[in-house]
Amino acid sequence: MLTHHIVQGVIAAVIVLAVVNAAATAWNAALDARRPLAVARTLGATPGQVTTGLIAAQLLPALPAAAIGVPAGMGLYALLQVGPDAVLLPSAAQTVCVIATTLLGLAALTAAPARLGARQPVHKALQSEQN
């Protein structure tokens, strides 16, 4: 019983760290892409297209990571399960829902800084000093 609570605490901590990491990564990606996206907007891309492109760039590596990581995590949990209680793993449909929710959450975390960056006037992004 105590092991179960400890594992749940560790899982909660890892989820919080993953959300903070995803938010920081999305914000950093939006900041790094200011100039290239400003050039794209100068060439005719709309702010919505720029936002969608940045979200897609974040989701491309996240899709295989979630598709491999979620089942691997469940397998590791089942492997390390201690005690007489049997492990009840989620169904395939529930696993797909977890992966989809993860990707939608990442898209939402990316959309906010991407949209803020896309709303900035193009001339300010092109005139800003590059580090």
Short mmCIF file of N, CA, C and O in Angstrom, two decimals:
data_model
loop_
_atom_site.label_atom_id
_atom_site.label_comp_id
_atom_site.label_asym_id
_atom_site.label_seq_id
_atom_site.Cartn_x
_atom_site.Cartn_y
_atom_site.Cartn_z
N MET A 1 0.82 -1.19 0.00
CA MET A 1 0.00 0.00 0.00
C MET A 1 0.87 1.26 0.00
O MET A 1 0.60 2.18 -0.74
N LEU A 2 1.91 1.27 0.81
CA LEU A 2 2.80 2.41 0.87
C LEU A 2 3.54 2.59 -0.46
O LEU A 2 3.70 3.72 -0.93
N THR A 3 3.94 1.48 -1.06
CA THR A 3 4.62 1.55 -2.35
C THR A 3 3.72 2.18 -3.40
O THR A 3 4.18 2.99 -4.21
N HIS A 4 2.46 1.85 -3.36
CA HIS A 4 1.50 2.40 -4.31
C HIS A 4 1.41 3.92 -4.18
O HIS A 4 1.40 4.65 -5.18
N HIS A 5 1.37 4.41 -2.95
CA HIS A 5 1.30 5.86 -2.72
C HIS A 5 2.59 6.55 -3.15
O HIS A 5 2.55 7.65 -3.70
N ILE A 6 3.71 5.91 -2.91
CA ILE A 6 4.99 6.50 -3.33
C ILE A 6 5.07 6.58 -4.84
O ILE A 6 5.49 7.60 -5.40
N VAL A 7 4.66 5.52 -5.51
CA VAL A 7 4.68 5.51 -6.98
C VAL A 7 3.74 6.57 -7.53
O VAL A 7 4.08 7.28 -8.48
N GLN A 8 2.57 6.73 -6.94
CA GLN A 8 1.65 7.77 -7.38
C GLN A 8 2.24 9.16 -7.17
O GLN A 8 2.06 10.04 -8.00
N GLY A 9 2.93 9.36 -6.06
CA GLY A 9 3.59 10.64 -5.82
C GLY A 9 4.67 10.93 -6.84
O GLY A 9 4.80 12.06 -7.34
N VAL A 10 5.45 9.92 -7.16
CA VAL A 10 6.50 10.08 -8.17
C VAL A 10 5.89 10.37 -9.53
O VAL A 10 6.37 11.24 -10.28
N ILE A 11 4.82 9.68 -9.88
CA ILE A 11 4.14 9.91 -11.16
C ILE A 11 3.60 11.34 -11.22
O ILE A 11 3.75 12.02 -12.24
N ALA A 12 2.99 11.81 -10.15
CA ALA A 12 2.47 13.19 -10.11
C ALA A 12 3.60 14.20 -10.28
O ALA A 12 3.47 15.18 -11.02
N ALA A 13 4.73 13.96 -9.61
CA ALA A 13 5.87 14.87 -9.73
C ALA A 13 6.43 14.87 -11.16
O ALA A 13 6.77 15.94 -11.69
N VAL A 14 6.50 13.72 -11.79
CA VAL A 14 7.00 13.63 -13.16
C VAL A 14 6.06 14.34 -14.12
O VAL A 14 6.50 15.02 -15.05
N ILE A 15 4.76 14.22 -13.89
CA ILE A 15 3.79 14.91 -14.76
C ILE A 15 3.94 16.42 -14.62
O ILE A 15 3.94 17.15 -15.62
N VAL A 16 4.08 16.92 -13.40
CA VAL A 16 4.27 18.36 -13.19
C VAL A 16 5.55 18.83 -13.86
O VAL A 16 5.57 19.87 -14.55
N LEU A 17 6.63 18.08 -13.70
CA LEU A 17 7.89 18.45 -14.36
C LEU A 17 7.77 18.42 -15.87
O LEU A 17 8.34 19.27 -16.57
N ALA A 18 7.03 17.46 -16.40
CA ALA A 18 6.84 17.38 -17.85
C ALA A 18 6.06 18.58 -18.38
O ALA A 18 6.39 19.12 -19.44
N VAL A 19 5.05 19.01 -17.64
CA VAL A 19 4.26 20.17 -18.07
C VAL A 19 5.12 21.43 -18.03
O VAL A 19 5.10 22.24 -18.97
N VAL A 20 5.89 21.61 -16.97
CA VAL A 20 6.77 22.78 -16.88
C VAL A 20 7.82 22.75 -17.99
O VAL A 20 8.09 23.78 -18.64
N ASN A 21 8.38 21.58 -18.26
CA ASN A 21 9.37 21.44 -19.32
C ASN A 21 8.76 21.74 -20.68
O ASN A 21 9.36 22.43 -21.51
N ALA A 22 7.55 21.23 -20.94
CA ALA A 22 6.89 21.48 -22.22
C ALA A 22 6.57 22.96 -22.40
O ALA A 22 6.74 23.51 -23.50
N ALA A 23 6.12 23.60 -21.33
CA ALA A 23 5.82 25.03 -21.42
C ALA A 23 7.09 25.85 -21.68
O ALA A 23 7.09 26.75 -22.52
N ALA A 24 8.16 25.52 -20.99
CA ALA A 24 9.42 26.24 -21.20
C ALA A 24 9.98 25.99 -22.61
O ALA A 24 10.47 26.92 -23.27
N THR A 25 9.88 24.77 -23.08
CA THR A 25 10.35 24.45 -24.42
C THR A 25 9.53 25.16 -25.48
O THR A 25 10.07 25.69 -26.46
N ALA A 26 8.22 25.21 -25.30
CA ALA A 26 7.36 25.90 -26.26
C ALA A 26 7.65 27.39 -26.28
O ALA A 26 7.71 28.01 -27.35
N TRP A 27 7.82 27.97 -25.10
CA TRP A 27 8.13 29.40 -25.05
C TRP A 27 9.47 29.69 -25.70
O TRP A 27 9.61 30.65 -26.46
N ASN A 28 10.47 28.85 -25.43
CA ASN A 28 11.79 29.03 -26.03
C ASN A 28 11.73 28.86 -27.54
O ASN A 28 12.38 29.60 -28.28
N ALA A 29 10.97 27.89 -28.02
CA ALA A 29 10.84 27.69 -29.47
C ALA A 29 10.20 28.90 -30.13
O ALA A 29 10.61 29.31 -31.22
N ALA A 30 9.19 29.48 -29.48
CA ALA A 30 8.54 30.67 -30.03
C ALA A 30 9.51 31.85 -30.06
O ALA A 30 9.52 32.62 -31.03
N LEU A 31 10.32 31.98 -29.03
CA LEU A 31 11.30 33.08 -29.02
C LEU A 31 12.38 32.87 -30.07
O LEU A 31 12.80 33.82 -30.74
N ASP A 32 12.85 31.64 -30.21
CA ASP A 32 13.89 31.35 -31.20
C ASP A 32 13.39 31.51 -32.63
O ASP A 32 14.17 31.78 -33.54
N ALA A 33 12.11 31.31 -32.84
CA ALA A 33 11.56 31.35 -34.19
C ALA A 33 11.02 32.72 -34.58
O ALA A 33 10.45 32.86 -35.66
N ARG A 34 11.22 33.72 -33.76
CA ARG A 34 10.67 35.04 -34.06
C ARG A 34 11.11 35.56 -35.43
O ARG A 34 10.30 35.96 -36.24
N ARG A 35 12.41 35.58 -35.68
CA ARG A 35 12.91 36.12 -36.94
C ARG A 35 12.51 35.28 -38.15
O ARG A 35 12.01 35.82 -39.13
N PRO A 36 12.73 33.96 -38.13
CA PRO A 36 12.29 33.18 -39.31
C PRO A 36 10.79 33.28 -39.56
O PRO A 36 10.36 33.33 -40.71
N LEU A 37 10.00 33.32 -38.49
CA LEU A 37 8.56 33.44 -38.68
C LEU A 37 8.18 34.83 -39.16
O LEU A 37 7.20 34.99 -39.90
N ALA A 38 8.93 35.84 -38.76
CA ALA A 38 8.68 37.19 -39.27
C ALA A 38 8.97 37.25 -40.77
O ALA A 38 8.23 37.90 -41.53
N VAL A 39 10.02 36.56 -41.21
CA VAL A 39 10.32 36.50 -42.64
C VAL A 39 9.19 35.78 -43.37
O VAL A 39 8.76 36.20 -44.45
N ALA A 40 8.70 34.69 -42.79
CA ALA A 40 7.59 33.96 -43.41
C ALA A 40 6.35 34.84 -43.50
O ALA A 40 5.64 34.83 -44.52
N ARG A 41 6.10 35.62 -42.47
CA ARG A 41 4.95 36.53 -42.51
C ARG A 41 5.15 37.62 -43.54
O ARG A 41 4.21 38.04 -44.20
N THR A 42 6.39 38.06 -43.72
CA THR A 42 6.69 39.06 -44.74
C THR A 42 6.41 38.49 -46.13
O THR A 42 5.96 39.21 -47.02
N LEU A 43 6.65 37.20 -46.28
CA LEU A 43 6.43 36.56 -47.58
C LEU A 43 4.98 36.13 -47.79
O LEU A 43 4.66 35.51 -48.79
N GLY A 44 4.10 36.43 -46.84
CA GLY A 44 2.69 36.20 -47.05
C GLY A 44 2.00 35.24 -46.09
O GLY A 44 0.80 35.02 -46.22
N ALA A 45 2.73 34.65 -45.16
CA ALA A 45 2.09 33.74 -44.20
C ALA A 45 1.25 34.55 -43.21
O ALA A 45 1.65 35.63 -42.78
N THR A 46 0.11 34.02 -42.86
CA THR A 46 -0.75 34.67 -41.88
C THR A 46 -0.30 34.29 -40.47
O THR A 46 0.41 33.29 -40.29
N PRO A 47 -0.69 35.07 -39.46
CA PRO A 47 -0.35 34.68 -38.09
C PRO A 47 -0.87 33.30 -37.72
O PRO A 47 -0.22 32.55 -36.99
N GLY A 48 -2.03 32.92 -38.24
CA GLY A 48 -2.57 31.59 -37.97
C GLY A 48 -1.71 30.49 -38.57
O GLY A 48 -1.49 29.44 -37.96
N GLN A 49 -1.20 30.71 -39.77
CA GLN A 49 -0.32 29.73 -40.41
C GLN A 49 1.00 29.61 -39.66
O GLN A 49 1.54 28.52 -39.51
N VAL A 50 1.51 30.74 -39.20
CA VAL A 50 2.76 30.73 -38.44
C VAL A 50 2.57 29.96 -37.13
O VAL A 50 3.41 29.14 -36.75
N THR A 51 1.45 30.21 -36.45
CA THR A 51 1.15 29.51 -35.21
C THR A 51 1.00 28.01 -35.46
O THR A 51 1.56 27.19 -34.72
N THR A 52 0.28 27.64 -36.50
CA THR A 52 0.09 26.23 -36.83
C THR A 52 1.42 25.57 -37.17
O THR A 52 1.67 24.42 -36.78
N GLY A 53 2.28 26.26 -37.88
CA GLY A 53 3.59 25.70 -38.21
C GLY A 53 4.44 25.45 -36.98
O GLY A 53 5.11 24.41 -36.89
N LEU A 54 4.42 26.37 -36.04
CA LEU A 54 5.20 26.19 -34.82
C LEU A 54 4.63 25.05 -33.97
O LEU A 54 5.38 24.27 -33.38
N ILE A 55 3.31 24.94 -33.93
CA ILE A 55 2.69 23.83 -33.20
C ILE A 55 3.07 22.50 -33.85
O ILE A 55 3.42 21.53 -33.17
N ALA A 56 3.03 22.44 -35.18
CA ALA A 56 3.40 21.21 -35.88
C ALA A 56 4.86 20.86 -35.63
O ALA A 56 5.20 19.67 -35.47
N ALA A 57 5.72 21.87 -35.57
CA ALA A 57 7.13 21.61 -35.30
C ALA A 57 7.35 21.03 -33.91
O ALA A 57 8.26 20.23 -33.70
N GLN A 58 6.52 21.41 -32.96
CA GLN A 58 6.61 20.86 -31.61
C GLN A 58 6.02 19.45 -31.54
O GLN A 58 6.47 18.62 -30.77
N LEU A 59 4.96 19.19 -32.32
CA LEU A 59 4.29 17.91 -32.25
C LEU A 59 5.02 16.79 -32.99
O LEU A 59 4.84 15.62 -32.66
N LEU A 60 5.81 17.13 -33.99
CA LEU A 60 6.51 16.08 -34.76
C LEU A 60 7.40 15.20 -33.88
O LEU A 60 7.31 13.97 -33.98
N PRO A 61 8.23 15.74 -33.02
CA PRO A 61 9.01 14.85 -32.15
C PRO A 61 8.21 14.29 -30.98
O PRO A 61 8.55 13.26 -30.42
N ALA A 62 7.11 14.96 -30.62
CA ALA A 62 6.32 14.50 -29.48
C ALA A 62 5.49 13.27 -29.82
O ALA A 62 5.22 12.44 -28.94
N LEU A 63 5.09 13.13 -31.06
CA LEU A 63 4.24 11.99 -31.44
C LEU A 63 4.94 10.65 -31.23
O LEU A 63 4.41 9.79 -30.53
N PRO A 64 6.14 10.44 -31.78
CA PRO A 64 6.78 9.15 -31.50
C PRO A 64 7.19 9.00 -30.03
O PRO A 64 7.16 7.89 -29.50
N ALA A 65 7.53 10.10 -29.39
CA ALA A 65 7.90 10.02 -27.97
C ALA A 65 6.71 9.56 -27.13
O ALA A 65 6.86 8.70 -26.25
N ALA A 66 5.53 10.10 -27.39
CA ALA A 66 4.34 9.69 -26.64
C ALA A 66 3.93 8.27 -27.02
O ALA A 66 3.54 7.48 -26.16
N ALA A 67 4.02 7.95 -28.31
CA ALA A 67 3.61 6.61 -28.77
C ALA A 67 4.50 5.51 -28.21
O ALA A 67 4.04 4.39 -27.99
N ILE A 68 5.74 5.83 -27.95
CA ILE A 68 6.66 4.84 -27.37
C ILE A 68 6.69 4.96 -25.85
O ILE A 68 6.71 3.97 -25.14
N GLY A 69 6.69 6.18 -25.35
CA GLY A 69 6.86 6.41 -23.92
C GLY A 69 5.71 5.96 -23.05
O GLY A 69 5.92 5.41 -21.96
N VAL A 70 4.48 6.17 -23.50
CA VAL A 70 3.32 5.78 -22.68
C VAL A 70 3.26 4.26 -22.50
O VAL A 70 3.19 3.78 -21.36
N PRO A 71 3.32 3.47 -23.58
CA PRO A 71 3.31 2.02 -23.37
C PRO A 71 4.55 1.53 -22.62
O PRO A 71 4.45 0.60 -21.80
N ALA A 72 5.70 2.14 -22.87
CA ALA A 72 6.91 1.73 -22.14
C ALA A 72 6.78 2.04 -20.66
O ALA A 72 7.20 1.24 -19.81
N GLY A 73 6.20 3.16 -20.32
CA GLY A 73 5.99 3.50 -18.92
C GLY A 73 5.04 2.56 -18.23
O GLY A 73 5.25 2.15 -17.08
N MET A 74 3.97 2.19 -18.94
CA MET A 74 3.03 1.23 -18.36
C MET A 74 3.69 -0.13 -18.18
O MET A 74 3.47 -0.81 -17.17
N GLY A 75 4.52 -0.52 -19.14
CA GLY A 75 5.23 -1.80 -19.02
C GLY A 75 6.21 -1.79 -17.87
O GLY A 75 6.33 -2.77 -17.12
N LEU A 76 6.91 -0.68 -17.71
CA LEU A 76 7.86 -0.56 -16.60
C LEU A 76 7.13 -0.60 -15.26
O LEU A 76 7.59 -1.25 -14.32
N TYR A 77 5.98 0.08 -15.19
CA TYR A 77 5.20 0.05 -13.96
C TYR A 77 4.74 -1.37 -13.65
O TYR A 77 4.80 -1.82 -12.51
N ALA A 78 4.28 -2.09 -14.66
CA ALA A 78 3.84 -3.47 -14.45
C ALA A 78 5.00 -4.36 -14.05
O ALA A 78 4.85 -5.26 -13.21
N LEU A 79 6.16 -4.11 -14.62
CA LEU A 79 7.34 -4.91 -14.31
C LEU A 79 7.82 -4.69 -12.87
O LEU A 79 8.21 -5.63 -12.19
N LEU A 80 7.74 -3.46 -12.41
CA LEU A 80 8.24 -3.11 -11.08
C LEU A 80 7.17 -3.20 -10.00
O LEU A 80 7.45 -2.89 -8.84
N GLN A 81 5.98 -3.62 -10.36
CA GLN A 81 4.90 -3.74 -9.38
C GLN A 81 5.29 -4.76 -8.31
O GLN A 81 5.66 -5.88 -8.61
N VAL A 82 5.20 -4.33 -7.06
CA VAL A 82 5.56 -5.18 -5.94
C VAL A 82 4.30 -5.48 -5.13
O VAL A 82 3.46 -4.61 -4.95
N GLY A 83 4.18 -6.68 -4.67
CA GLY A 83 3.06 -7.03 -3.81
C GLY A 83 2.12 -8.00 -4.49
O GLY A 83 2.25 -8.33 -5.66
N PRO A 84 1.14 -8.45 -3.72
CA PRO A 84 0.22 -9.46 -4.24
C PRO A 84 -0.84 -8.91 -5.19
O PRO A 84 -1.49 -9.67 -5.89
N ASP A 85 -1.04 -7.60 -5.20
CA ASP A 85 -2.07 -7.02 -6.06
C ASP A 85 -1.66 -7.13 -7.54
O ASP A 85 -0.53 -6.83 -7.91
N ALA A 86 -2.59 -7.54 -8.35
CA ALA A 86 -2.35 -7.61 -9.79
C ALA A 86 -2.42 -6.21 -10.39
O ALA A 86 -3.19 -5.37 -9.94
N VAL A 87 -1.61 -6.00 -11.40
CA VAL A 87 -1.59 -4.70 -12.07
C VAL A 87 -2.71 -4.67 -13.10
O VAL A 87 -2.84 -5.58 -13.92
N LEU A 88 -3.52 -3.64 -13.05
CA LEU A 88 -4.59 -3.45 -14.01
C LEU A 88 -4.15 -2.37 -14.98
O LEU A 88 -4.14 -1.18 -14.64
N LEU A 89 -3.74 -2.79 -16.16
CA LEU A 89 -3.28 -1.83 -17.17
C LEU A 89 -4.47 -1.34 -17.99
O LEU A 89 -5.44 -2.07 -18.18
N PRO A 90 -4.38 -0.11 -18.48
CA PRO A 90 -5.48 0.42 -19.28
C PRO A 90 -5.59 -0.30 -20.63
O PRO A 90 -4.63 -0.89 -21.11
N SER A 91 -6.77 -0.20 -21.22
CA SER A 91 -7.00 -0.82 -22.52
C SER A 91 -6.27 -0.03 -23.61
O SER A 91 -5.75 1.06 -23.37
N ALA A 92 -6.28 -0.58 -24.81
CA ALA A 92 -5.63 0.10 -25.94
C ALA A 92 -6.33 1.42 -26.24
O ALA A 92 -5.66 2.42 -26.56
N ALA A 93 -7.65 1.44 -26.12
CA ALA A 93 -8.39 2.69 -26.37
C ALA A 93 -8.03 3.76 -25.34
O ALA A 93 -7.86 4.93 -25.69
N GLN A 94 -7.87 3.36 -24.09
CA GLN A 94 -7.48 4.32 -23.06
C GLN A 94 -6.06 4.81 -23.30
O GLN A 94 -5.76 5.99 -23.08
N THR A 95 -5.19 3.93 -23.75
CA THR A 95 -3.81 4.33 -24.05
C THR A 95 -3.78 5.34 -25.19
O THR A 95 -3.05 6.34 -25.13
N VAL A 96 -4.57 5.10 -26.23
CA VAL A 96 -4.65 6.04 -27.34
C VAL A 96 -5.19 7.38 -26.86
O VAL A 96 -4.71 8.44 -27.28
N CYS A 97 -6.17 7.36 -25.96
CA CYS A 97 -6.71 8.61 -25.41
C CYS A 97 -5.66 9.37 -24.60
O CYS A 97 -5.59 10.60 -24.67
N VAL A 98 -4.83 8.65 -23.86
CA VAL A 98 -3.76 9.31 -23.09
C VAL A 98 -2.76 9.96 -24.04
O VAL A 98 -2.33 11.10 -23.83
N ILE A 99 -2.40 9.26 -25.10
CA ILE A 99 -1.45 9.81 -26.08
C ILE A 99 -2.06 11.03 -26.77
O ILE A 99 -1.40 12.06 -26.91
N ALA A 100 -3.33 10.94 -27.16
CA ALA A 100 -3.99 12.08 -27.81
C ALA A 100 -4.10 13.27 -26.87
O ALA A 100 -3.87 14.42 -27.27
N THR A 101 -4.42 13.01 -25.61
CA THR A 101 -4.51 14.08 -24.63
C THR A 101 -3.15 14.74 -24.41
O THR A 101 -3.05 15.96 -24.28
N THR A 102 -2.11 13.93 -24.38
CA THR A 102 -0.77 14.47 -24.23
C THR A 102 -0.41 15.39 -25.39
O THR A 102 0.11 16.49 -25.19
N LEU A 103 -0.72 14.97 -26.60
CA LEU A 103 -0.41 15.78 -27.77
C LEU A 103 -1.27 17.05 -27.82
O LEU A 103 -0.77 18.12 -28.18
N LEU A 104 -2.54 16.93 -27.44
CA LEU A 104 -3.39 18.13 -27.39
C LEU A 104 -2.91 19.11 -26.32
O LEU A 104 -2.95 20.33 -26.52
N GLY A 105 -2.46 18.58 -25.20
CA GLY A 105 -1.92 19.45 -24.15
C GLY A 105 -0.67 20.18 -24.62
O GLY A 105 -0.49 21.38 -24.36
N LEU A 106 0.20 19.47 -25.32
CA LEU A 106 1.41 20.11 -25.86
C LEU A 106 1.04 21.16 -26.90
O LEU A 106 1.64 22.24 -26.92
N ALA A 107 0.06 20.86 -27.73
CA ALA A 107 -0.38 21.85 -28.72
C ALA A 107 -0.93 23.09 -28.04
O ALA A 107 -0.66 24.22 -28.46
N ALA A 108 -1.67 22.90 -26.96
CA ALA A 108 -2.22 24.05 -26.23
C ALA A 108 -1.11 24.86 -25.56
O ALA A 108 -1.15 26.09 -25.56
N LEU A 109 -0.12 24.16 -25.00
CA LEU A 109 1.00 24.87 -24.37
C LEU A 109 1.84 25.62 -25.41
O LEU A 109 2.43 26.66 -25.10
N THR A 110 1.89 25.12 -26.63
CA THR A 110 2.66 25.77 -27.68
C THR A 110 1.87 26.91 -28.32
O THR A 110 2.46 27.90 -28.76
N ALA A 111 0.57 26.79 -28.37
CA ALA A 111 -0.26 27.77 -29.06
C ALA A 111 -0.17 29.16 -28.44
O ALA A 111 -0.14 30.16 -29.16
N ALA A 112 -0.14 29.22 -27.12
CA ALA A 112 -0.13 30.53 -26.45
C ALA A 112 1.11 31.36 -26.80
O ALA A 112 0.98 32.49 -27.30
N PRO A 113 2.34 30.86 -26.59
CA PRO A 113 3.49 31.69 -26.96
C PRO A 113 3.62 31.88 -28.47
O PRO A 113 4.09 32.93 -28.92
N ALA A 114 3.19 30.89 -29.25
CA ALA A 114 3.28 31.03 -30.71
C ALA A 114 2.34 32.13 -31.18
O ALA A 114 2.69 32.94 -32.04
N ARG A 115 1.15 32.17 -30.61
CA ARG A 115 0.18 33.19 -31.00
C ARG A 115 0.65 34.58 -30.57
O ARG A 115 0.49 35.55 -31.31
N LEU A 116 1.24 34.68 -29.38
CA LEU A 116 1.77 35.97 -28.94
C LEU A 116 2.90 36.44 -29.85
O LEU A 116 2.99 37.62 -30.18
N GLY A 117 3.75 35.51 -30.25
CA GLY A 117 4.84 35.86 -31.16
C GLY A 117 4.34 36.25 -32.54
O GLY A 117 4.91 37.12 -33.20
N ALA A 118 3.28 35.61 -32.99
CA ALA A 118 2.73 35.91 -34.30
C ALA A 118 2.00 37.24 -34.33
O ALA A 118 1.85 37.85 -35.39
N ARG A 119 1.55 37.71 -33.17
CA ARG A 119 0.84 38.99 -33.11
C ARG A 119 1.80 40.18 -33.10
O ARG A 119 1.38 41.30 -33.31
N GLN A 120 3.08 39.91 -32.85
CA GLN A 120 4.07 40.98 -32.82
C GLN A 120 4.24 41.53 -34.24
O GLN A 120 4.29 40.76 -35.20
N PRO A 121 4.36 42.84 -34.37
CA PRO A 121 4.57 43.40 -35.72
C PRO A 121 5.87 42.86 -36.34
O PRO A 121 6.87 42.66 -35.66
N VAL A 122 5.81 42.62 -37.64
CA VAL A 122 6.94 42.01 -38.34
C VAL A 122 8.18 42.90 -38.25
O VAL A 122 9.29 42.40 -38.02
N HIS A 123 8.02 44.19 -38.40
CA HIS A 123 9.19 45.06 -38.40
C HIS A 123 9.92 45.04 -37.06
O HIS A 123 11.14 45.16 -37.01
N LYS A 124 9.21 44.85 -35.96
CA LYS A 124 9.87 44.78 -34.65
C LYS A 124 10.70 43.50 -34.53
O LYS A 124 11.79 43.52 -33.98
N ALA A 125 10.17 42.40 -35.03
CA ALA A 125 10.91 41.13 -34.96
C ALA A 125 12.14 41.17 -35.84
O ALA A 125 13.19 40.63 -35.49
N LEU A 126 12.04 41.83 -37.00
CA LEU A 126 13.19 41.88 -37.91
C LEU A 126 14.24 42.89 -37.45
O LEU A 126 15.42 42.73 -37.76
N GLN A 127 13.83 43.91 -36.70
CA GLN A 127 14.77 44.92 -36.22
C GLN A 127 15.36 44.57 -34.87
O GLN A 127 16.33 45.19 -34.46
N SER A 128 14.81 43.58 -34.19
CA SER A 128 15.31 43.23 -32.86
C SER A 128 16.73 42.72 -32.94
O SER A 128 17.14 42.11 -33.93
N GLU A 129 17.44 42.95 -31.88
CA GLU A 129 18.84 42.54 -31.83
C GLU A 129 18.93 41.04 -31.60
O GLU A 129 18.27 40.48 -30.74
N GLN A 130 19.75 40.38 -32.40
CA GLN A 130 19.92 38.95 -32.28
C GLN A 130 21.07 38.66 -31.32
O GLN A 130 22.12 39.27 -31.37
N ASN A 131 20.83 37.68 -30.40
CA ASN A 131 21.87 37.31 -29.42
C ASN A 131 22.80 36.29 -30.00
O ASN A 131 22.54 35.47 -30.73
#
